[in-house]
Coordinates of C-alpha atoms and ligand atoms in Angstrom, one line a residue:
X273 CA 113.0 107.6 101.3
X274 CA 110.7 110.0 103.1
X275 CA 107.5 108.9 104.7
X276 CA 104.1 109.1 103.2
X277 CA 100.9 110.1 105.0
X278 CA 99.1 106.8 104.7
X279 CA 95.8 108.2 105.5
X280 CA 95.6 110.1 102.3
X281 CA 96.0 107.2 99.9
X282 CA 94.0 104.2 99.0
X283 CA 97.3 102.4 98.1
X284 CA 98.8 100.6 101.1
X285 CA 102.3 100.9 102.6
X286 CA 103.3 97.8 100.5
X287 CA 102.7 99.6 97.2
X288 CA 104.1 103.0 98.2
X289 CA 107.2 101.6 100.0
X290 CA 108.1 99.4 97.0
X291 CA 108.6 102.5 94.8
X292 CA 109.4 105.2 97.3
X293 CA 108.8 108.9 97.0
X294 CA 110.5 112.3 96.8
X295 CA 108.3 114.7 98.6
X296 CA 104.9 114.7 96.9
X297 CA 105.9 112.5 94.0
X298 CA 106.1 108.8 93.6
X299 CA 109.4 107.5 92.4
X300 CA 109.7 104.8 89.7
X301 CA 113.2 103.4 89.4
X302 CA 114.4 106.5 91.3
X303 CA 112.8 109.0 88.9
X304 CA 110.1 111.4 90.2
X305 CA 106.8 110.7 88.5
X306 CA 106.3 114.1 86.8
X307 CA 109.8 114.0 85.4
X308 CA 109.2 110.4 84.2
X309 CA 106.0 111.5 82.5
X310 CA 107.9 114.3 80.7
X311 CA 110.6 111.8 79.7
X312 CA 108.0 109.4 78.3
X313 CA 106.5 112.3 76.5
X314 CA 102.8 111.4 76.9
X315 CA 100.3 110.0 79.3
X316 CA 98.9 107.4 79.9
X317 CA 101.9 105.0 80.2
X318 CA 103.0 101.9 82.0
X319 CA 106.3 102.1 83.9
X320 CA 108.2 99.0 85.1
X321 CA 110.8 99.1 87.8
X322 CA 113.8 97.1 86.7
X323 CA 115.3 96.8 90.2
X324 CA 111.9 95.7 91.6
X325 CA 111.8 92.8 89.1
X326 CA 115.3 91.8 90.0
X327 CA 114.3 91.8 93.7
X328 CA 111.2 89.7 93.1
X329 CA 113.3 87.1 91.3
X330 CA 116.0 87.2 94.0
X331 CA 113.5 86.8 96.8
X332 CA 112.1 83.7 95.3
X333 CA 115.5 82.3 94.3
X334 CA 116.6 82.6 97.9
X335 CA 113.9 80.1 98.8
X336 CA 114.2 77.8 95.8
X337 CA 118.0 77.5 96.0
X338 CA 119.5 75.1 93.4
X339 CA 116.7 72.6 93.6
X340 CA 114.3 74.3 91.3
X341 CA 114.8 76.3 88.1
X342 CA 112.7 79.4 87.4
X343 CA 110.8 80.2 84.2
X344 CA 109.2 83.4 83.1
X345 CA 105.8 83.1 81.3
X346 CA 106.1 85.9 78.7
X347 CA 102.3 86.2 78.4
X348 CA 102.2 88.1 81.7
X349 CA 104.2 91.0 80.2
X350 CA 105.9 90.6 76.8
X351 CA 107.5 94.1 76.6
X352 CA 110.8 93.2 74.8
X353 CA 113.1 95.2 77.1
X354 CA 111.5 93.6 80.2
X355 CA 111.7 90.1 78.8
X356 CA 115.3 90.9 77.9
X357 CA 116.0 91.9 81.5
X358 CA 114.3 88.7 82.8
X359 CA 116.1 86.5 80.3
X360 CA 119.3 87.3 82.3
X361 CA 117.6 86.5 85.7
X362 CA 115.6 83.3 85.0
X363 CA 116.5 79.9 83.6
X364 CA 113.6 79.5 81.2
X365 CA 111.3 81.6 79.1
X366 CA 107.8 80.2 78.4
X367 CA 105.9 81.5 75.4
X368 CA 102.3 81.0 74.1
X369 CA 102.5 82.4 70.5
X370 CA 104.9 82.8 67.7
X371 CA 105.0 86.5 68.5
X372 CA 106.1 85.8 72.1
X373 CA 108.6 83.3 70.7
X374 CA 110.2 85.9 68.6
X375 CA 110.5 88.2 71.6
X376 CA 112.1 85.4 73.7
X377 CA 114.6 84.4 71.0
X378 CA 115.6 88.0 70.4
X379 CA 116.8 88.1 74.0
X380 CA 119.5 85.7 73.1
X381 CA 118.2 83.0 75.5
X382 CA 119.2 79.6 74.2
X383 CA 116.3 77.8 72.5
X384 CA 117.2 74.9 74.8
X385 CA 115.6 77.0 77.5
X386 CA 112.5 78.2 75.8
X387 CA 109.2 76.3 76.0
X388 CA 106.0 76.9 74.0
X389 CA 102.6 76.1 75.4
X390 CA 99.1 76.9 74.2
X391 CA 96.0 75.0 73.0
X392 CA 95.7 76.3 69.4
X393 CA 99.2 76.3 67.9
X394 CA 98.9 76.6 64.1
X395 CA 101.1 74.7 61.7
X396 CA 102.9 77.9 60.9
X397 CA 103.7 78.5 64.6
X398 CA 104.8 74.9 65.1
X399 CA 107.1 75.2 62.1
X400 CA 108.7 78.3 63.6
X401 CA 109.1 76.6 66.9
X402 CA 110.6 73.4 65.5
X403 CA 113.0 75.4 63.3
X404 CA 114.0 77.4 66.4
X405 CA 114.6 74.2 68.4
X406 CA 112.5 75.1 71.4
X407 CA 110.5 72.7 73.6
X408 CA 106.9 72.3 72.4
X409 CA 104.4 71.5 75.1
X410 CA 101.9 69.2 73.5
X411 CA 98.3 70.0 74.2
X412 CA 96.7 67.0 72.4
X413 CA 97.5 63.8 70.5
X414 CA 96.5 65.4 67.3
X415 CA 98.9 68.2 67.9
X416 CA 101.7 65.6 68.4
X417 CA 101.0 64.2 65.0
X418 CA 101.1 67.7 63.4
X419 CA 104.4 68.4 65.2
X420 CA 105.9 65.2 63.7
X421 CA 104.7 66.2 60.2
X422 CA 106.2 69.7 60.6
X423 CA 109.5 68.1 61.8
X424 CA 109.6 65.8 58.8
X425 CA 109.1 68.7 56.5
X426 CA 112.0 70.6 58.1
X427 CA 114.3 67.6 58.6
X428 CA 114.5 68.4 62.3
X429 CA 113.5 66.1 65.2
X430 CA 111.1 68.2 67.4
X431 CA 111.6 68.4 71.1
X432 CA 108.3 68.0 73.0
X433 CA 106.9 67.6 76.5
X434 CA 103.3 66.5 77.3
X435 CA 101.1 69.1 79.0
X436 CA 99.0 67.2 81.5
X437 CA 95.5 68.2 82.5
X438 CA 95.5 66.8 86.1
X439 CA 92.9 64.6 87.7
X440 CA 92.7 67.1 90.6
X441 CA 91.7 70.8 90.7
X442 CA 93.8 73.4 92.4
X443 CA 91.8 75.1 95.1
X444 CA 92.2 78.8 95.7
X445 CA 93.3 79.9 92.2
X446 CA 91.7 83.1 90.8
X447 CA 91.7 81.5 87.4
X448 CA 91.6 77.7 87.0
X449 CA 93.3 76.0 84.0
X450 CA 93.4 72.4 85.0
X451 CA 91.2 69.6 86.5
X452 CA 87.8 68.5 85.0
X453 CA 87.3 69.0 81.3
X454 CA 89.8 71.5 79.9
X455 CA 91.0 72.8 76.5
X456 CA 94.5 72.7 78.1
X457 CA 96.7 69.7 78.0
X458 CA 96.0 65.9 77.8
X459 CA 93.8 64.4 80.5
X460 CA 96.1 62.6 83.0
X461 CA 94.4 59.2 82.5
X462 CA 95.0 59.4 78.7
X463 CA 98.7 60.2 79.0
X464 CA 100.0 56.6 79.3
X465 CA 98.2 55.8 76.0
X466 CA 99.7 58.9 74.4
X467 CA 103.2 58.0 75.5
X468 CA 102.9 54.6 73.8
X469 CA 101.9 56.5 70.6
X470 CA 104.7 59.0 71.0
X471 CA 107.3 56.2 71.4
X472 CA 106.8 55.3 67.8
X473 CA 107.0 58.8 66.4
X474 CA 110.1 60.8 65.5
X475 CA 110.1 63.1 68.5
X476 CA 112.4 63.8 71.4
X477 CA 110.0 63.4 74.4
X478 CA 111.7 65.3 77.2
X479 CA 109.0 65.3 80.0
X480 CA 105.9 66.9 81.3
X481 CA 104.3 70.2 82.0
X482 CA 101.4 70.9 84.3
X483 CA 99.9 74.4 84.8
X484 CA 96.6 74.3 86.5
X485 CA 95.8 77.7 87.8
X486 CA 96.7 81.4 88.3
X487 CA 96.6 84.0 91.0
X488 CA 96.8 81.8 94.1
X489 CA 97.5 83.5 97.4
X490 CA 97.2 80.4 99.7
X491 CA 100.5 78.8 100.7
X492 CA 98.8 75.7 102.0
X493 CA 96.8 75.2 98.9
X494 CA 99.8 75.9 96.7
X495 CA 101.8 73.3 98.6
X496 CA 99.0 70.7 98.2
X497 CA 98.8 71.4 94.5
X498 CA 102.6 71.0 94.1
X499 CA 102.5 67.7 96.0
X500 CA 99.8 66.4 93.8
X501 CA 101.6 67.7 90.7
X502 CA 104.9 66.0 91.7
X503 CA 103.2 62.7 92.5
X504 CA 101.2 62.6 89.3
X505 CA 104.1 63.6 87.0
X506 CA 106.6 61.2 88.7
X507 CA 104.1 58.3 88.2
X508 CA 103.7 59.3 84.5
X509 CA 107.5 59.6 84.1
X510 CA 107.8 55.8 84.8
X511 CA 106.1 55.3 81.5
X512 CA 108.2 57.7 79.5
X513 CA 110.1 56.0 76.6
X514 CA 113.2 58.1 77.3
X515 CA 114.9 59.4 80.5
X516 CA 113.0 62.3 82.1
X517 CA 114.7 65.6 81.3
X518 CA 112.0 68.2 82.0
X519 CA 109.5 68.5 84.8
X520 CA 107.6 71.8 84.6
X521 CA 105.4 72.1 87.8
X522 CA 103.6 75.2 86.7
X523 CA 103.2 78.0 89.3
X524 CA 100.2 80.2 89.8
X525 CA 101.7 82.3 92.6
X526 CA 99.5 85.3 93.1
X527 CA 100.0 88.9 94.1
X528 CA 97.7 91.0 96.3
X529 CA 95.3 93.3 94.5
X530 CA 92.4 94.0 96.9
X531 CA 93.0 95.4 100.4
X532 CA 92.1 92.1 102.1
X533 CA 94.6 90.0 100.0
X534 CA 97.6 88.8 101.9
X535 CA 100.9 88.6 100.0
X536 CA 102.8 85.3 99.7
X537 CA 106.2 85.1 101.4
X538 CA 108.6 84.2 98.5
X539 CA 111.2 82.6 100.7
X540 CA 108.6 80.5 102.4
X541 CA 106.8 79.4 99.2
X542 CA 110.2 78.8 97.5
X543 CA 111.6 76.9 100.4
X544 CA 108.5 74.6 100.7
X545 CA 108.8 73.7 97.0
X546 CA 112.5 73.2 97.2
X547 CA 112.0 70.7 100.1
X548 CA 109.3 68.9 98.2
X549 CA 111.6 68.5 95.2
X550 CA 114.5 67.4 97.3
X551 CA 112.4 64.8 99.1
X552 CA 110.3 63.4 96.3
X553 CA 111.8 64.2 92.9
X554 CA 115.5 63.9 93.4
X555 CA 115.7 60.4 94.7
X556 CA 113.8 59.1 91.7
X557 CA 114.8 61.7 89.0
X558 CA 118.2 63.2 89.9
X559 CA 118.9 64.7 86.5
X560 CA 115.6 66.3 85.3
X561 CA 115.2 70.1 85.0
X562 CA 112.5 70.9 87.6
X563 CA 110.9 74.2 86.6
X564 CA 108.6 76.6 88.4
X565 CA 106.9 78.7 85.8
X566 CA 105.7 82.2 86.8
X567 CA 104.4 85.3 85.1
X568 CA 102.5 87.6 87.4
X569 CA 104.6 86.9 90.5
X570 CA 107.8 88.1 88.9
X571 CA 106.6 91.3 87.3
X572 CA 103.1 92.2 88.5
X573 CA 104.1 94.3 91.5
X574 CA 106.9 96.2 89.7
X575 CA 104.6 97.9 87.3
X576 CA 102.4 101.0 87.6
X577 CA 99.9 102.5 85.1
X578 CA 100.1 106.3 85.1
X579 CA 97.3 108.5 83.9
X580 CA 96.7 112.2 84.0
X581 CA 93.5 113.9 85.3
X582 CA 91.8 115.7 82.4
X583 CA 88.6 116.7 84.2
X584 CA 87.2 117.0 87.6
X585 CA 83.4 117.2 88.0
X586 CA 80.7 116.7 90.6
X587 CA 77.5 115.0 89.6
X588 CA 74.7 115.0 92.2
X589 CA 77.1 114.9 95.1
X590 CA 79.6 112.5 93.7
X591 CA 83.0 113.7 92.7
X592 CA 84.6 112.2 89.6
X593 CA 88.2 112.4 88.5
X594 CA 88.3 111.7 84.8
X595 CA 91.7 110.5 83.6
X596 CA 93.2 110.1 80.2
X597 CA 93.5 106.3 80.5
X598 CA 91.1 103.5 81.2
X599 CA 90.0 100.0 80.7
X600 CA 91.4 99.9 77.1
X601 CA 94.9 99.8 78.8
X602 CA 94.3 98.3 82.2
X603 CA 91.2 96.2 81.9
X604 CA 91.9 94.2 85.1
X605 CA 91.8 97.3 87.3
X606 CA 88.2 97.9 86.3
X607 CA 87.1 94.5 87.3
X608 CA 86.3 93.3 83.8
X609 CA 89.0 90.7 83.3
X610 CA 87.2 87.7 84.8
X611 CA 86.6 89.0 88.3
X612 CA 83.4 88.0 89.9
X613 CA 83.3 91.0 92.3
X614 CA 84.7 94.3 91.4
X615 CA 87.3 95.5 94.0
X616 CA 89.5 98.6 93.7
X617 CA 93.1 98.0 92.7
X618 CA 95.5 100.0 94.8
X619 CA 95.5 103.6 93.5
X620 CA 97.2 106.9 94.5
X621 CA 97.6 110.4 93.3
X622 CA 101.3 110.0 92.5
X623 CA 101.9 113.8 92.6
X624 CA 100.3 114.4 96.0
X625 CA 101.8 112.0 98.4
X626 CA 102.6 114.6 101.0
X627 CA 99.3 114.7 102.7
X628 CA 96.7 117.4 102.9
X629 CA 92.9 117.4 102.5
X630 CA 91.3 114.2 101.4
X631 CA 88.0 113.4 99.6
X632 CA 86.1 110.4 98.4
X633 CA 86.0 110.2 94.6
X634 CA 85.4 107.9 91.7
X635 CA 88.3 107.7 89.3
X636 CA 87.0 107.0 85.9
X637 CA 88.6 106.5 82.5
X638 CA 88.0 108.4 79.3
X639 CA 86.0 105.7 77.5
X640 CA 82.3 106.3 76.9
X641 CA 81.1 103.3 78.8
X642 CA 80.1 102.9 82.5
X643 CA 82.4 99.9 82.7
X644 CA 85.4 102.3 82.7
X645 CA 85.8 102.8 86.5
X646 CA 89.4 102.6 87.8
X647 CA 88.6 103.4 91.4
X648 CA 85.1 103.5 93.1
X649 CA 84.6 105.6 96.2
X650 CA 88.3 105.8 97.0
X651 CA 89.7 108.2 99.5
X652 CA 92.4 110.3 97.8
X653 CA 94.0 113.7 98.4
X654 CA 92.2 116.4 96.6
X655 CA 93.5 116.3 93.1
X656 CA 93.1 118.6 90.1
X657 CA 93.4 118.6 86.4
X658 CA 97.1 117.8 85.5
X659 CA 97.7 115.5 88.5
X660 CA 99.0 112.0 87.8
X661 CA 96.9 109.1 89.1
X662 CA 98.7 105.9 89.6
X663 CA 97.4 102.3 89.6
X664 CA 99.7 99.8 91.2
X665 CA 100.1 96.1 90.6
X666 CA 100.1 96.8 86.8
X667 CA 103.2 95.0 85.7
X668 CA 101.3 91.8 84.6
X669 CA 98.3 91.4 82.4
X670 CA 98.0 95.1 81.8
X671 CA 98.6 96.5 78.3
X672 CA 98.4 93.3 76.4
X673 CA 95.5 91.9 78.3
X674 CA 93.3 95.0 77.5
X675 CA 91.2 95.9 74.5
X676 CA 93.4 98.6 73.2
X677 CA 91.4 99.2 70.0
X678 CA 88.2 99.8 72.0
X679 CA 87.2 103.4 71.2
X680 CA 90.2 104.1 69.1
X681 CA 92.5 105.9 71.5
X682 CA 96.3 105.6 71.0
X683 CA 98.2 102.8 72.6
X684 CA 99.9 103.6 75.9
X685 CA 103.6 104.0 76.1
X686 CA 105.8 101.6 78.1
X687 CA 109.0 102.3 79.9
X688 CA 111.4 100.1 81.8
X689 CA 113.2 102.3 84.4
Ligands
PLP636 C1 99.5 82.1 81.9 C2 100.4 81.0 82.1 C3 101.5 81.1 83.0 C4 101.6 82.3 83.9 O1 100.7 82.4 84.9 P1 100.9 83.4 86.1 O2 99.6 83.3 86.9 O3 101.0 84.8 85.5 O4 102.1 83.1 86.8 C5 102.3 80.1 83.1 N1 102.2 79.0 82.3 C6 101.2 78.8 81.4 C7 101.2 77.6 80.6 C8 100.3 79.8 81.3 O5 99.3 79.7 80.4

């Protein structure tokens, strides 16, 4: 790998080194960017680095050891080829719709190792899930009753776990999904009562699931949340009518987007959790599957969103690079996916990594709205029409977390390299 003149790119060493470069061009999976664009046949596109995903899983596994199983939350990136790749690397796939369930089952993963969460599962989705034999994570008492009815109709005993809305909030998460009032899960204090109800129903109750927040970059706060999670779920497990088989501790491990974000150390985070499980869970529950469930952390850093410059213009002293992509494909990079403050995602001109003259530009998308800003006042090498602009950290919550229909442009291609 040759070196890159860091001064000319708003992306950091971390992003550039992950992919490498051949001369001026970024490599994705070893393929120079221009050639990859030709191979894909159109821009914009998302490209995912298969080896990068393998490495991300391996680094975490090195810390987790045998103590904790790993699940992939398909929601983060449901591209079938990518999910297929991950199915061979992780122990569980977690889905949140019948569509994701179909993708998960198509990988050949055993339904024993597929879980289904989500607050608004329809009867049709529940029926598909029960027929498939996957583990349904109950989000309410009413949903439990509906699952039983669906099971009776099919003549199949549904497998379920109770999703718990904890009596604590996880600090430091970019997006909170537990603690206080929530549409997710059953309030912890209501769970004992629900377990009494479930004992009389024709269900296999296998355990618990707790997912309380996403995008957390604080190892200490993650450890605290994991301790609280383990203690709460172990206490609830005492009231389970059957032996505990499944203990899904959630996850929420984040990746760095803004310049000031510090990445988590996967070996450290994994090792901390492994020790916690050995010390607190194993003495009381030697046989349960203990699962860490992650989306973003496994795939986010291995994806790039590649756009081509279609215009370059100067307006009253400000230089704009107008690219053929935008917020309709990569909403998060424009700061419009729940962020309070807009911060630039790492960005580079993937065809000009060799150095040369730099300038400060705004990189804007092709949509006719001022929201479509991919990079604000970023220092980049002077680029021209035809150059390829790359947004990093695009492997999770990109294509499917963006309003693709907005303004009627074609969907972006995706490639796993
Ligand atoms: C979204 C979600 C995940 C994945 O979250 P990440 O922050 O991408 O790791 C895991 N579990 C459940 C239930 C989710 O809703």
